[in-house]
PDB file of C-alpha atoms in Angstrom:
ATOM      1  CA  MET A  22     140.389  30.362 218.375  1.00 50.00           C
ATOM      2  CA  ILE A  23     136.792  31.525 218.992  1.00 51.00           C
ATOM      3  CA  LEU A  24     137.692  35.095 218.065  1.00 49.00           C
ATOM      4  CA  ARG A  25     139.382  33.852 214.927  1.00 53.00           C
ATOM      5  CA  GLY A  26     136.246  31.915 214.003  1.00 50.00           C
ATOM      6  CA  LYS A  27     134.065  35.003 214.472  1.00 47.00           C
ATOM      7  CA  PHE A  28     136.455  37.043 212.352  1.00 45.00           C
ATOM      8  CA  ILE A  29     136.221  34.490 209.534  1.00 51.00           C
ATOM      9  CA  LEU A  30     132.409  34.539 209.703  1.00 50.00           C
ATOM     10  CA  ILE A  31     132.355  38.333 209.530  1.00 47.00           C
ATOM     11  CA  LEU A  32     134.803  38.302 206.615  1.00 47.00           C
ATOM     12  CA  VAL A  33     132.647  35.791 204.710  1.00 48.00           C
ATOM     13  CA  ALA A  34     129.545  37.884 205.375  1.00 48.00           C
ATOM     14  CA  CYS A  35     131.275  40.996 204.046  1.00 47.00           C
ATOM     15  CA  LEU A  36     132.409  39.202 200.910  1.00 47.00           C
ATOM     16  CA  ILE A  37     128.862  37.987 200.260  1.00 45.00           C
ATOM     17  CA  CYS A  38     127.537  41.491 200.764  1.00 48.00           C
ATOM     18  CA  LEU A  39     130.011  42.895 198.290  1.00 44.00           C
ATOM     19  CA  SER A  40     129.002  40.304 195.711  1.00 47.00           C
ATOM     20  CA  GLY A  41     125.342  41.267 195.771  1.00 48.00           C
ATOM     21  CA  CYS A  42     122.067  40.936 197.627  1.00 49.00           C
ATOM     22  CA  GLU A  43     121.698  37.346 198.737  1.00 46.00           C
ATOM     23  CA  LEU A  44     119.325  35.459 201.030  1.00 46.00           C
ATOM     24  CA  VAL A  45     119.689  36.188 204.767  1.00 46.00           C
ATOM     25  CA  LEU A  46     122.067  39.068 204.232  1.00 45.00           C
ATOM     26  CA  ASN A  47     119.577  40.982 202.078  1.00 48.00           C
ATOM     27  CA  THR A  48     118.599  43.186 204.993  1.00 48.00           C
ATOM     28  CA  VAL A  49     122.253  43.995 205.698  1.00 52.00           C
ATOM     29  CA  CYS A  50     123.532  44.390 202.153  1.00 65.00           C
ATOM     30  CA  CYS A  51     120.674  46.170 200.493  1.00 83.00           C
ATOM     31  CA  SER A  52     118.615  47.924 203.132  1.00 85.00           C
ATOM     32  CA  CYS A  53     116.804  51.041 201.923  1.00 88.00           C
ATOM     33  CA  SER A  54     118.009  54.371 203.187  1.00 89.00           C
ATOM     34  CA  ARG A  55     115.489  57.100 203.911  1.00 90.00           C
ATOM     35  CA  GLU A  56     116.471  58.743 200.621  1.00 94.00           C
ATOM     36  CA  ASP A  57     116.048  55.426 198.769  1.00 94.00           C
ATOM     37  CA  LYS A  58     112.498  55.043 200.047  1.00 93.00           C
ATOM     38  CA  LYS A  59     111.690  58.638 199.176  1.00 95.00           C
ATOM     39  CA  THR A  60     112.947  58.128 195.611  1.00 96.00           C
ATOM     40  CA  MET A  61     111.034  54.879 195.169  1.00 96.00           C
ATOM     41  CA  LEU A  62     107.781  56.376 196.447  1.00 95.00           C
ATOM     42  CA  GLN A  63     108.132  59.442 194.214  1.00 97.00           C
ATOM     43  CA  ILE A  64     108.553  57.171 191.191  1.00 97.00           C
ATOM     44  CA  GLU A  65     105.538  55.121 192.271  1.00 97.00           C
ATOM     45  CA  SER A  66     103.509  58.323 192.460  1.00 97.00           C
ATOM     46  CA  GLY A  67     104.385  59.076 188.827  1.00 96.00           C
ATOM     47  CA  SER A  68     107.366  61.412 188.985  1.00 97.00           C
ATOM     48  CA  ILE A  69     109.140  60.793 185.691  1.00 97.00           C
ATOM     49  CA  GLU A  70     111.640  63.514 186.603  1.00 98.00           C
ATOM     50  CA  VAL A  71     112.844  61.487 189.588  1.00 98.00           C
ATOM     51  CA  LEU A  72     113.087  58.347 187.459  1.00 98.00           C
ATOM     52  CA  LYS A  73     115.069  60.199 184.801  1.00 97.00           C
ATOM     53  CA  SER A  74     117.367  61.647 187.424  1.00 97.00           C
ATOM     54  CA  HIS A  75     118.059  58.164 188.766  1.00 96.00           C
ATOM     55  CA  LEU A  76     118.683  56.467 185.419  1.00 97.00           C
ATOM     56  CA  GLU A  77     120.456  59.300 183.629  1.00 97.00           C
ATOM     57  CA  ASN A  78     122.945  59.586 186.465  1.00 96.00           C
ATOM     58  CA  GLY A  79     124.052  55.974 186.204  1.00 95.00           C
ATOM     59  CA  GLY A  80     121.311  54.378 188.315  1.00 95.00           C
ATOM     60  CA  ASP A  81     120.571  50.676 187.837  1.00 95.00           C
ATOM     61  CA  PRO A  82     117.293  49.945 185.958  1.00 96.00           C
ATOM     62  CA  GLY A  83     117.056  46.804 188.089  1.00 95.00           C
ATOM     63  CA  TRP A  84     117.603  48.661 191.346  1.00 95.00           C
ATOM     64  CA  LYS A  85     115.993  47.268 194.470  1.00 93.00           C
ATOM     65  CA  CYS A  86     116.448  47.688 198.206  1.00 91.00           C
ATOM     66  CA  TYR A  87     115.103  45.989 201.312  1.00 89.00           C
ATOM     67  CA  ASP A  88     112.793  48.100 203.444  1.00 87.00           C
ATOM     68  CA  THR A  89     112.880  46.867 207.047  1.00 77.00           C
ATOM     69  CA  ARG A  90     109.837  47.936 209.004  1.00 64.00           C
ATOM     70  CA  VAL A  91     110.585  49.835 212.196  1.00 53.00           C
ATOM     71  CA  GLY A  92     110.289  47.605 215.261  1.00 49.00           C
ATOM     72  CA  LYS A  93     109.832  44.424 213.197  1.00 54.00           C
ATOM     73  CA  SER A  94     112.219  41.735 212.082  1.00 56.00           C
ATOM     74  CA  LEU A  95     110.689  41.374 208.616  1.00 69.00           C
ATOM     75  CA  GLY A  96     110.414  43.828 205.793  1.00 78.00           C
ATOM     76  CA  PHE A  97     109.780  43.850 202.064  1.00 84.00           C
ATOM     77  CA  TRP A  98     111.508  44.620 198.801  1.00 89.00           C
ATOM     78  CA  LEU A  99     111.122  47.901 197.011  1.00 93.00           C
ATOM     79  CA  GLU A 100     111.932  47.212 193.347  1.00 95.00           C
ATOM     80  CA  LEU A 101     112.254  49.911 190.731  1.00 97.00           C
ATOM     81  CA  HIS A 102     110.296  48.056 188.047  1.00 97.00           C
ATOM     82  CA  ASN A 103     107.410  47.523 190.478  1.00 96.00           C
ATOM     83  CA  MET A 104     107.394  51.204 191.360  1.00 97.00           C
ATOM     84  CA  VAL A 105     107.340  52.109 187.666  1.00 98.00           C
ATOM     85  CA  SER A 106     104.524  49.622 187.022  1.00 97.00           C
ATOM     86  CA  SER A 107     102.514  50.857 190.004  1.00 96.00           C
ATOM     87  CA  SER A 108     102.648  54.413 188.668  1.00 97.00           C
ATOM     88  CA  ARG A 109     100.474  53.306 185.697  1.00 95.00           C
ATOM     89  CA  SER A 110     102.095  56.196 183.839  1.00 97.00           C
ATOM     90  CA  TYR A 111     102.286  55.362 180.142  1.00 97.00           C
ATOM     91  CA  GLU A 112     104.942  58.033 179.575  1.00 97.00           C
ATOM     92  CA  MET A 113     107.087  56.743 182.441  1.00 97.00           C
ATOM     93  CA  ILE A 114     106.836  53.107 181.375  1.00 98.00           C
ATOM     94  CA  VAL A 115     107.747  53.945 177.748  1.00 98.00           C
ATOM     95  CA  TYR A 116     110.777  55.830 179.048  1.00 98.00           C
ATOM     96  CA  TYR A 117     111.793  52.986 181.385  1.00 98.00           C
ATOM     97  CA  LEU A 118     111.600  50.420 178.575  1.00 97.00           C
ATOM     98  CA  LYS A 119     114.342  52.272 176.678  1.00 96.00           C
ATOM     99  CA  TYR A 120     116.847  50.882 179.163  1.00 96.00           C
ATOM    100  CA  ASP A 121     118.422  47.436 179.301  1.00 94.00           C
ATOM    101  CA  ILE A 122     115.853  45.542 181.357  1.00 94.00           C
ATOM    102  CA  PRO A 123     115.831  41.727 181.691  1.00 94.00           C
ATOM    103  CA  GLN A 124     113.075  39.976 179.750  1.00 93.00           C
ATOM    104  CA  THR A 125     111.804  38.344 182.952  1.00 92.00           C
ATOM    105  CA  THR A 126     111.342  41.779 184.500  1.00 95.00           C
ATOM    106  CA  LYS A 127     109.346  43.012 181.506  1.00 96.00           C
ATOM    107  CA  ASN A 128     107.243  39.847 181.642  1.00 94.00           C
ATOM    108  CA  ASP A 129     106.502  40.561 185.308  1.00 94.00           C
ATOM    109  CA  MET A 130     105.360  44.042 184.344  1.00 96.00           C
ATOM    110  CA  LEU A 131     102.991  42.671 181.702  1.00 95.00           C
ATOM    111  CA  GLU A 132     101.540  40.187 184.180  1.00 92.00           C
ATOM    112  CA  SER A 133     100.856  43.003 186.646  1.00 93.00           C
ATOM    113  CA  PHE A 134      99.002  44.982 183.954  1.00 95.00           C
ATOM    114  CA  VAL A 135      97.009  41.906 182.906  1.00 91.00           C
ATOM    115  CA  ALA A 136      96.004  41.424 186.545  1.00 87.00           C
ATOM    116  CA  THR A 137      94.739  45.005 186.812  1.00 89.00           C
ATOM    117  CA  GLY A 138      93.220  45.179 183.320  1.00 90.00           C
ATOM    118  CA  ASP A 139      95.235  48.107 181.949  1.00 94.00           C
ATOM    119  CA  SER A 140      94.527  47.521 178.251  1.00 94.00           C
ATOM    120  CA  GLU A 141      96.763  50.344 176.975  1.00 96.00           C
ATOM    121  CA  LEU A 142      99.714  49.124 179.026  1.00 97.00           C
ATOM    122  CA  ILE A 143      99.023  45.501 178.094  1.00 96.00           C
ATOM    123  CA  GLU A 144      99.248  46.420 174.416  1.00 97.00           C
ATOM    124  CA  LEU A 145     102.434  48.400 175.060  1.00 97.00           C
ATOM    125  CA  MET A 146     104.139  45.447 176.752  1.00 97.00           C
ATOM    126  CA  VAL A 147     102.921  42.935 174.161  1.00 97.00           C
ATOM    127  CA  ASN A 148     104.401  45.160 171.459  1.00 96.00           C
ATOM    128  CA  HIS A 149     107.684  44.983 173.383  1.00 95.00           C
ATOM    129  CA  GLY A 150     107.686  41.202 173.118  1.00 94.00           C
ATOM    130  CA  CYS A 151     106.573  40.454 176.678  1.00 95.00           C
ATOM    131  CA  HIS A 152     104.799  37.261 177.745  1.00 94.00           C
ATOM    132  CA  VAL A 153     102.722  35.804 180.561  1.00 90.00           C
ATOM    133  CA  SER A 154     102.695  32.385 182.178  1.00 84.00           C
ATOM    134  CA  ILE A 155     102.024  32.695 185.905  1.00 75.00           C
ATOM    135  CA  GLU A 156      98.348  31.636 185.895  1.00 70.00           C
ATOM    136  CA  ALA A 157      99.091  28.571 183.802  1.00 76.00           C
ATOM    137  CA  ARG A 158     102.460  27.776 185.357  1.00 74.00           C
ATOM    138  CA  GLU A 159     101.143  27.836 188.919  1.00 69.00           C
ATOM    139  CA  CYS A 160      97.714  26.325 188.152  1.00 76.00           C
ATOM    140  CA  LEU A 161      95.926  29.156 189.905  1.00 60.00           C
ATOM    141  CA  ASP A 162      92.543  27.461 190.217  1.00 56.00           C
ATOM    142  CA  ARG A 163      91.144  30.129 192.509  1.00 52.00           C
ATOM    143  CA  PHE A 164      91.580  32.716 189.746  1.00 55.00           C
ATOM    144  CA  VAL A 165      90.220  30.591 186.915  1.00 62.00           C
ATOM    145  CA  SER A 166      87.109  32.757 186.602  1.00 66.00           C
ATOM    146  CA  ASP A 167      89.341  35.723 185.743  1.00 79.00           C
ATOM    147  CA  THR A 168      91.501  33.814 183.274  1.00 84.00           C
ATOM    148  CA  PHE A 169      89.137  34.265 180.320  1.00 85.00           C
ATOM    149  CA  LYS A 170      88.912  37.980 180.964  1.00 86.00           C
ATOM    150  CA  ARG A 171      92.674  38.312 181.166  1.00 88.00           C
ATOM    151  CA  TYR A 172      93.339  36.209 178.094  1.00 91.00           C
ATOM    152  CA  THR A 173      90.683  38.172 176.190  1.00 92.00           C
ATOM    153  CA  GLN A 174      92.685  41.319 176.958  1.00 93.00           C
ATOM    154  CA  LEU A 175      95.729  39.628 175.473  1.00 95.00           C
ATOM    155  CA  VAL A 176      93.776  38.662 172.352  1.00 96.00           C
ATOM    156  CA  LYS A 177      92.804  42.310 171.843  1.00 95.00           C
ATOM    157  CA  ALA A 178      96.468  43.281 172.196  1.00 96.00           C
ATOM    158  CA  GLY A 179      97.513  40.826 169.466  1.00 95.00           C
ATOM    159  CA  TYR A 180      99.262  38.398 171.811  1.00 96.00           C
ATOM    160  CA  ASP A 181     100.979  35.294 170.388  1.00 95.00           C
ATOM    161  CA  PHE A 182      99.670  32.302 172.348  1.00 95.00           C
ATOM    162  CA  ASN A 183     102.297  30.066 170.766  1.00 96.00           C
ATOM    163  CA  TRP A 184     105.165  31.719 172.616  1.00 94.00           C
ATOM    164  CA  GLN A 185     107.408  29.118 174.280  1.00 94.00           C
ATOM    165  CA  ASP A 186     109.134  29.571 177.633  1.00 91.00           C
ATOM    166  CA  ASP A 187     112.672  28.468 178.501  1.00 90.00           C
ATOM    167  CA  ASP A 188     111.506  24.847 178.625  1.00 93.00           C
ATOM    168  CA  GLY A 189     109.716  25.132 175.299  1.00 95.00           C
ATOM    169  CA  ASN A 190     106.265  25.095 176.899  1.00 94.00           C
ATOM    170  CA  THR A 191     103.365  27.158 175.542  1.00 95.00           C
ATOM    171  CA  LEU A 192     100.410  28.374 177.594  1.00 93.00           C
ATOM    172  CA  LEU A 193      98.433  25.447 176.181  1.00 95.00           C
ATOM    173  CA  MET A 194     101.045  23.040 177.540  1.00 95.00           C
ATOM    174  CA  LEU A 195     101.265  24.732 180.925  1.00 92.00           C
ATOM    175  CA  HIS A 196      97.504  24.581 181.403  1.00 91.00           C
ATOM    176  CA  SER A 197      97.490  20.965 180.229  1.00 92.00           C
ATOM    177  CA  LYS A 198      99.928  20.052 182.993  1.00 90.00           C
ATOM    178  CA  CYS A 199      97.524  21.190 185.730  1.00 87.00           C
ATOM    179  CA  LYS A 200      96.178  18.222 187.705  1.00 83.00           C
ATOM    180  CA  SER A 201      93.152  19.787 189.402  1.00 73.00           C
ATOM    181  CA  GLN A 202      89.998  17.712 189.231  1.00 66.00           C
ATOM    182  CA  GLU A 203      87.739  20.382 190.739  1.00 61.00           C
ATOM    183  CA  THR A 204      88.197  22.765 187.828  1.00 67.00           C
ATOM    184  CA  SER A 205      88.624  20.230 185.031  1.00 81.00           C
ATOM    185  CA  VAL A 206      85.665  21.661 183.085  1.00 84.00           C
ATOM    186  CA  GLU A 207      87.147  25.146 183.345  1.00 84.00           C
ATOM    187  CA  LEU A 208      90.548  23.834 182.276  1.00 86.00           C
ATOM    188  CA  VAL A 209      89.043  22.356 179.130  1.00 91.00           C
ATOM    189  CA  SER A 210      87.268  25.648 178.455  1.00 90.00           C
ATOM    190  CA  ILE A 211      90.543  27.536 178.759  1.00 90.00           C
ATOM    191  CA  LEU A 212      92.245  25.155 176.353  1.00 94.00           C
ATOM    192  CA  GLN A 213      89.380  25.554 173.893  1.00 95.00           C
ATOM    193  CA  PHE A 214      89.676  29.339 174.183  1.00 94.00           C
ATOM    194  CA  LEU A 215      93.415  29.231 173.489  1.00 95.00           C
ATOM    195  CA  ILE A 216      93.004  26.922 170.495  1.00 97.00           C
ATOM    196  CA  THR A 217      90.221  29.112 169.118  1.00 96.00           C
ATOM    197  CA  HIS A 218      92.598  32.058 169.285  1.00 96.00           C
ATOM    198  CA  GLY A 219      95.486  30.424 167.493  1.00 96.00           C
ATOM    199  CA  ALA A 220      97.191  28.137 170.005  1.00 97.00           C
ATOM    200  CA  ARG A 221      98.659  25.153 168.172  1.00 97.00           C
ATOM    201  CA  THR A 222      98.376  21.628 169.563  1.00 97.00           C
ATOM    202  CA  ASP A 223     101.264  20.189 167.552  1.00 97.00           C
ATOM    203  CA  ILE A 224     104.068  22.254 169.086  1.00 97.00           C
ATOM    204  CA  LYS A 225     106.604  20.237 171.067  1.00 97.00           C
ATOM    205  CA  ASN A 226     108.591  21.423 174.065  1.00 97.00           C
ATOM    206  CA  HIS A 227     112.297  20.794 174.573  1.00 97.00           C
ATOM    207  CA  ASP A 228     111.521  17.256 175.785  1.00 97.00           C
ATOM    208  CA  GLY A 229     109.680  16.548 172.542  1.00 97.00           C
ATOM    209  CA  LYS A 230     106.236  16.527 174.183  1.00 97.00           C
ATOM    210  CA  THR A 231     102.984  18.140 173.032  1.00 97.00           C
ATOM    211  CA  ALA A 232     100.156  19.449 175.193  1.00 97.00           C
ATOM    212  CA  PHE A 233      98.437  16.060 174.819  1.00 97.00           C
ATOM    213  CA  ASP A 234     101.537  14.261 176.079  1.00 97.00           C
ATOM    214  CA  LEU A 235     101.709  16.561 179.102  1.00 96.00           C
ATOM    215  CA  ALA A 236      98.008  16.406 179.999  1.00 94.00           C
ATOM    216  CA  ALA A 237      97.635  15.389 183.656  1.00 90.00           C
ATOM    217  CA  ASN A 238      93.846  15.675 183.942  1.00 88.00           C
ATOM    218  CA  PRO A 239      91.700  12.905 182.353  1.00 90.00           C
ATOM    219  CA  LYS A 240      89.167  15.386 180.946  1.00 91.00           C
ATOM    220  CA  VAL A 241      91.967  17.477 179.474  1.00 92.00           C
ATOM    221  CA  LYS A 242      93.541  14.358 177.980  1.00 94.00           C
ATOM    222  CA  ASP A 243      90.238  13.338 176.389  1.00 94.00           C
ATOM    223  CA  PHE A 244      89.695  16.817 174.992  1.00 95.00           C
ATOM    224  CA  LEU A 245      93.149  17.058 173.412  1.00 96.00           C
ATOM    225  CA  ALA A 246      92.925  13.551 171.955  1.00 96.00           C
ATOM    226  CA  GLN A 247      90.728  14.903 169.147  1.00 94.00           C
ATOM    227  CA  TYR A 248      93.667  16.995 167.902  1.00 91.00           C
ATOM    228  CA  GLU A 249      96.106  14.084 167.721  1.00 85.00           C
TER     229      GLU A 249
END
């Protein structure tokens, strides 16, 4: 009976592995081979030839593998789009964007370029309809001093601050939802910046709520009241 139980567990594990890379079995299903790591690192270093060889021979644009560190139980993901982004090669990124890449992946790429201040690549991704939300969505108070600089880069790239995410929320709404009291003055300043650069206060999300309705900080609520 015990052997039968072990067999069933192994069979289930194999079926999960065959269905994709999932949770605990990531390290088993999708571990990087030595050749995988070599390919990823060559792409990260800017080898467009290696990237072309991978994609033009049927490789997955969303390819990723799990790199387990020698002698350690934990590792990290190597993801193709991150390798391409890290290359900072305009030519390589333009080539990569010709493939069928999920919108969320392209958004991640834009956010990485915004974080590093690559104006040319920011403009490229904005022109490809990419969007950002991480700073607002996660209320990253510790980075608030960099927010103006990053949003200014987006302004220069012609970014649409009225873009709505899957829940219908705009950047104005996402920032309004932040509760922090310590950075309330900065929050208001960010909202003012967004409004100055075209963010509308009358847009409603999928729940029918505006930024004013979502405001969680008293100072933010008071500031947005003037637009009601």
